Amino acid sequence: MAFQNAICRIIADDLLFGTGFLIADDQRHILTANHVVTAIGERSRGGLFATKARFGDENDRVIQSIVAQNKAEDWAVLRLDRAAAVQPLEYGRPTDNAVCRAWGYPNILNVGVKVPSNAIIEGRLADVRALADNAANSSAHFKLIATNATHDLRGISGAPVLVGNSWVGIVISANYDAEDRAYFNQISACRSETIVKACENENVNVPIRGGRYGVPALPTSYSWPREPFPGLKHFSEEHARMLHGRL
């Protein structure tokens, strides 16, 4: 799978608000930054549920609902009205100093073009702290130190941070220069583990691709095998000696 196919533009009122990407085996759940959702609610005439997730060339799906979100960590999982005709990205975990890239759609580009323009930020992960409950130095966020810093890429919020073809976090913010232009020589990202943990909660139950620490989810239906215990036989009189005559 080309990982680019799973990445979408989030469009409302023909304006690009951010980037999202498909994360679930059912092909109906995308992840983006929570502030993208907030901006749509504040600035879009039609609101979030008239918003489109556009995969590739005019391949649109409509946002149906917010499944899970965390304002402090700045992420949101959105459900689409129907399955996207692409495969989701697989979940991975960030490690300090790993070579990575962020791939998304800046809003300075025309959303009407048939071949999607995109931006790639390359660099290394930094400040990836040990993740532990109630640990003083634990953090849901890390940094991407870019080696190809670029001006004016707002709209890339919600883009996946990729190590190989696996997403290890999402872009949530960047530093700005004196003219208030986003300058992506250093970006902040929310790490994948905290998002996956929330999504696999029984009240949410989003089937994350590669989630459950690599263990596949239980099937929703199954049938009993003809021989559930292969090789098992009844005791007979010949086993009486072994069982001390208690047969």
Short mmCIF file of C-alpha atoms in Angstrom, two decimals:
data_model
loop_
_atom_site.label_atom_id
_atom_site.label_comp_id
_atom_site.label_asym_id
_atom_site.label_seq_id
_atom_site.Cartn_x
_atom_site.Cartn_y
_atom_site.Cartn_z
CA MET A 1 0.00 0.00 0.00
CA ALA A 2 1.15 3.51 -0.77
CA PHE A 3 0.79 5.28 2.57
CA GLN A 4 -0.31 8.48 0.82
CA ASN A 5 -3.64 6.89 -0.12
CA ALA A 6 -4.73 6.80 3.53
CA ILE A 7 -4.14 10.53 4.06
CA CYS A 8 -7.00 12.95 3.41
CA ARG A 9 -7.75 16.64 3.24
CA ILE A 10 -10.46 17.90 5.62
CA ILE A 11 -12.60 20.36 3.67
CA ALA A 12 -15.54 22.54 4.73
CA ASP A 13 -17.14 25.29 2.63
CA ASP A 14 -14.56 24.49 -0.07
CA LEU A 15 -11.79 25.52 2.35
CA LEU A 16 -9.02 23.28 3.60
CA PHE A 17 -9.00 23.15 7.40
CA GLY A 18 -6.44 20.42 7.99
CA THR A 19 -5.16 16.94 7.30
CA GLY A 20 -6.43 13.59 8.55
CA PHE A 21 -5.66 9.94 7.96
CA LEU A 22 -7.39 6.59 8.06
CA ILE A 23 -6.47 4.47 11.11
CA ALA A 24 -9.05 1.67 11.42
CA ASP A 25 -9.62 -1.69 9.77
CA ASP A 26 -13.26 -0.82 9.08
CA GLN A 27 -11.99 2.04 6.82
CA ARG A 28 -14.44 4.46 8.45
CA HIS A 29 -12.35 6.21 11.12
CA ILE A 30 -9.87 9.03 10.59
CA LEU A 31 -7.58 10.81 13.03
CA THR A 32 -6.88 14.55 13.01
CA ALA A 33 -5.95 17.37 15.39
CA ASN A 34 -8.74 18.48 17.72
CA HIS A 35 -8.14 22.15 16.92
CA VAL A 36 -9.04 21.36 13.30
CA VAL A 37 -12.46 20.15 14.51
CA THR A 38 -12.83 23.26 16.71
CA ALA A 39 -11.96 25.59 13.80
CA ILE A 40 -14.59 23.96 11.58
CA GLY A 41 -17.23 24.43 14.28
CA GLU A 42 -16.34 28.10 14.67
CA ARG A 43 -15.83 29.09 11.03
CA SER A 44 -17.78 26.70 8.79
CA ARG A 45 -21.33 27.51 7.71
CA GLY A 46 -22.35 23.87 7.47
CA GLY A 47 -20.54 22.69 10.59
CA LEU A 48 -18.56 19.52 11.13
CA PHE A 49 -21.17 17.10 9.81
CA ALA A 50 -21.19 18.77 6.40
CA THR A 51 -17.42 18.47 6.26
CA LYS A 52 -15.69 16.18 3.78
CA ALA A 53 -12.67 13.94 4.08
CA ARG A 54 -11.12 13.88 0.61
CA PHE A 55 -8.87 10.97 -0.30
CA GLY A 56 -6.93 11.52 -3.51
CA ASP A 57 -8.76 12.74 -6.59
CA GLU A 58 -12.27 13.84 -5.52
CA ASN A 59 -12.79 10.65 -3.48
CA ASP A 60 -14.94 12.22 -0.74
CA ARG A 61 -16.50 10.88 2.44
CA VAL A 62 -18.67 12.95 4.80
CA ILE A 63 -17.85 13.27 8.51
CA GLN A 64 -20.64 11.51 10.41
CA SER A 65 -19.66 11.85 14.08
CA ILE A 66 -16.91 12.50 16.62
CA VAL A 67 -16.03 9.13 18.13
CA ALA A 68 -13.34 10.23 20.58
CA GLN A 69 -11.38 13.40 21.29
CA ASN A 70 -8.92 14.87 23.75
CA LYS A 71 -8.65 18.66 23.87
CA ALA A 72 -5.55 18.71 26.08
CA GLU A 73 -3.61 16.29 23.87
CA ASP A 74 -5.19 17.84 20.75
CA TRP A 75 -6.52 14.87 18.78
CA ALA A 76 -9.90 13.70 17.53
CA VAL A 77 -11.16 10.52 15.88
CA LEU A 78 -13.96 11.07 13.35
CA ARG A 79 -16.30 8.51 11.82
CA LEU A 80 -17.06 8.67 8.10
CA ASP A 81 -20.48 8.12 6.55
CA ARG A 82 -19.14 5.09 4.64
CA ALA A 83 -15.94 3.13 4.21
CA ALA A 84 -13.15 4.76 2.25
CA ALA A 85 -11.86 2.73 -0.68
CA VAL A 86 -8.30 2.74 0.69
CA GLN A 87 -6.36 0.83 3.32
CA PRO A 88 -5.56 2.48 6.68
CA LEU A 89 -2.13 3.33 8.02
CA GLU A 90 -0.67 0.93 10.56
CA TYR A 91 0.05 2.03 14.11
CA GLY A 92 3.63 2.16 15.38
CA ARG A 93 5.40 3.58 18.44
CA PRO A 94 7.80 6.54 18.49
CA THR A 95 11.42 6.16 19.59
CA ASP A 96 13.89 8.94 20.25
CA ASN A 97 16.07 9.98 17.29
CA ALA A 98 14.15 7.83 14.77
CA VAL A 99 14.20 9.09 11.18
CA CYS A 100 10.69 10.25 10.33
CA ARG A 101 8.52 12.36 8.06
CA ALA A 102 5.21 14.19 8.33
CA TRP A 103 3.00 14.10 5.24
CA GLY A 104 -0.01 16.36 4.76
CA TYR A 105 -1.84 19.10 2.89
CA PRO A 106 -1.06 22.78 3.59
CA ASN A 107 -3.94 25.22 3.12
CA ILE A 108 -1.91 27.53 0.87
CA LEU A 109 -2.63 25.09 -1.95
CA ASN A 110 -5.74 24.97 -4.13
CA VAL A 111 -8.08 22.25 -2.86
CA GLY A 112 -9.72 21.99 -6.26
CA VAL A 113 -6.75 20.58 -8.12
CA LYS A 114 -7.24 17.03 -9.34
CA VAL A 115 -3.79 15.80 -8.39
CA PRO A 116 -3.44 16.55 -4.65
CA SER A 117 -0.53 18.81 -3.81
CA ASN A 118 1.21 17.86 -0.61
CA ALA A 119 4.00 18.73 1.76
CA ILE A 120 6.54 16.41 3.32
CA ILE A 121 8.53 17.41 6.39
CA GLU A 122 11.54 15.19 7.01
CA GLY A 123 13.58 14.95 10.17
CA ARG A 124 14.12 13.05 13.41
CA LEU A 125 12.03 12.46 16.51
CA ALA A 126 13.11 14.13 19.73
CA ASP A 127 11.99 14.34 23.35
CA VAL A 128 10.23 10.97 23.25
CA ARG A 129 9.90 10.29 26.97
CA ALA A 130 9.03 7.04 28.67
CA LEU A 131 5.27 6.68 28.72
CA ALA A 132 3.96 5.59 32.11
CA ASP A 133 0.86 6.37 34.17
CA ASN A 134 1.46 9.13 36.74
CA ALA A 135 5.17 9.39 35.85
CA ALA A 136 6.53 12.88 36.45
CA ASN A 137 8.52 12.93 33.20
CA SER A 138 5.89 11.16 31.09
CA SER A 139 4.45 13.06 28.14
CA ALA A 140 1.81 12.43 25.49
CA HIS A 141 3.79 14.65 23.12
CA PHE A 142 7.13 14.66 21.34
CA LYS A 143 8.94 16.83 18.80
CA LEU A 144 9.94 16.44 15.18
CA ILE A 145 13.15 18.30 14.37
CA ALA A 146 12.93 19.02 10.65
CA THR A 147 15.87 18.90 8.26
CA ASN A 148 13.92 20.56 5.43
CA ALA A 149 12.24 23.43 7.29
CA THR A 150 9.53 25.15 5.26
CA HIS A 151 7.48 28.34 5.68
CA ASP A 152 3.70 28.66 5.65
CA LEU A 153 2.41 25.13 5.90
CA ARG A 154 -0.63 25.72 8.09
CA GLY A 155 -3.23 23.16 7.14
CA ILE A 156 -0.85 20.31 7.81
CA SER A 157 -2.27 20.00 11.35
CA GLY A 158 -3.50 16.44 11.86
CA ALA A 159 -0.95 14.98 9.45
CA PRO A 160 0.61 11.65 10.40
CA VAL A 161 4.17 11.50 11.69
CA LEU A 162 5.56 8.43 9.97
CA VAL A 163 8.45 6.12 10.74
CA GLY A 164 8.64 3.93 7.67
CA ASN A 165 4.99 3.53 6.68
CA SER A 166 3.66 3.37 10.26
CA TRP A 167 2.14 6.36 12.02
CA VAL A 168 3.70 7.12 15.41
CA GLY A 169 1.94 10.44 16.10
CA ILE A 170 0.06 13.39 14.60
CA VAL A 171 1.15 16.96 13.93
CA ILE A 172 -0.52 19.39 16.33
CA SER A 173 1.54 22.61 16.25
CA ALA A 174 4.61 24.39 14.93
CA ASN A 175 6.71 27.35 15.95
CA TYR A 176 6.09 30.71 14.25
CA ASP A 177 8.36 33.46 13.03
CA ALA A 178 8.08 37.21 13.69
CA GLU A 179 5.50 37.62 10.89
CA ASP A 180 3.26 34.92 12.36
CA ARG A 181 4.10 32.42 9.62
CA ALA A 182 4.22 28.78 10.58
CA TYR A 183 7.83 27.68 10.33
CA PHE A 184 8.23 23.94 10.45
CA ASN A 185 11.78 23.51 11.62
CA GLN A 186 10.34 22.10 14.83
CA ILE A 187 6.86 20.69 15.24
CA SER A 188 5.00 19.17 18.15
CA ALA A 189 3.15 15.90 17.82
CA CYS A 190 0.85 13.79 19.96
CA ARG A 191 2.15 10.25 20.29
CA SER A 192 0.28 7.24 18.97
CA GLU A 193 0.11 5.10 22.13
CA THR A 194 -2.13 7.45 24.08
CA ILE A 195 -4.53 7.74 21.15
CA VAL A 196 -4.67 3.99 20.51
CA LYS A 197 -5.27 3.28 24.19
CA ALA A 198 -8.25 5.64 24.21
CA CYS A 199 -9.61 4.25 20.93
CA GLU A 200 -9.49 0.65 22.16
CA ASN A 201 -11.50 1.50 25.27
CA GLU A 202 -14.62 -0.67 25.38
CA ASN A 203 -16.85 2.40 25.12
CA VAL A 204 -15.13 3.51 21.90
CA ASN A 205 -13.81 0.29 20.37
CA VAL A 206 -12.26 1.62 17.17
CA PRO A 207 -10.50 -1.27 15.37
CA ILE A 208 -7.06 0.35 15.03
CA ARG A 209 -4.90 -1.16 12.26
CA GLY A 210 -1.97 -2.77 14.07
CA GLY A 211 -3.46 -1.96 17.48
CA ARG A 212 -3.79 -4.08 20.63
CA TYR A 213 0.01 -4.28 20.67
CA GLY A 214 -0.06 -6.36 17.49
CA VAL A 215 -2.69 -8.85 18.72
CA PRO A 216 -5.69 -8.95 16.35
CA ALA A 217 -9.10 -8.06 17.73
CA LEU A 218 -11.50 -10.84 18.69
CA PRO A 219 -13.89 -11.84 15.87
CA THR A 220 -17.42 -10.51 16.08
CA SER A 221 -18.84 -13.93 15.09
CA TYR A 222 -17.53 -17.47 14.83
CA SER A 223 -18.72 -21.07 14.50
CA TRP A 224 -17.70 -24.07 16.58
CA PRO A 225 -15.24 -26.48 14.94
CA ARG A 226 -16.41 -30.02 14.22
CA GLU A 227 -13.72 -31.42 16.49
CA PRO A 228 -13.00 -28.86 19.21
CA PHE A 229 -10.66 -31.29 21.03
CA PRO A 230 -8.70 -33.26 18.39
CA GLY A 231 -7.24 -36.55 19.63
CA LEU A 232 -9.35 -36.70 22.81
CA LYS A 233 -10.84 -40.18 23.54
CA HIS A 234 -13.15 -41.69 26.13
CA PHE A 235 -11.66 -43.78 28.93
CA SER A 236 -12.28 -47.49 28.56
CA GLU A 237 -11.72 -50.66 30.58
CA GLU A 238 -8.13 -50.88 29.39
CA HIS A 239 -7.37 -47.69 31.35
CA ALA A 240 -8.64 -49.12 34.66
CA ARG A 241 -5.18 -50.18 35.77
CA MET A 242 -3.79 -46.71 35.23
CA LEU A 243 -6.70 -45.23 37.16
CA HIS A 244 -6.38 -47.69 40.04
CA GLY A 245 -9.58 -49.48 39.11
CA ARG A 246 -11.76 -46.37 39.40
CA LEU A 247 -13.55 -46.42 36.12
#
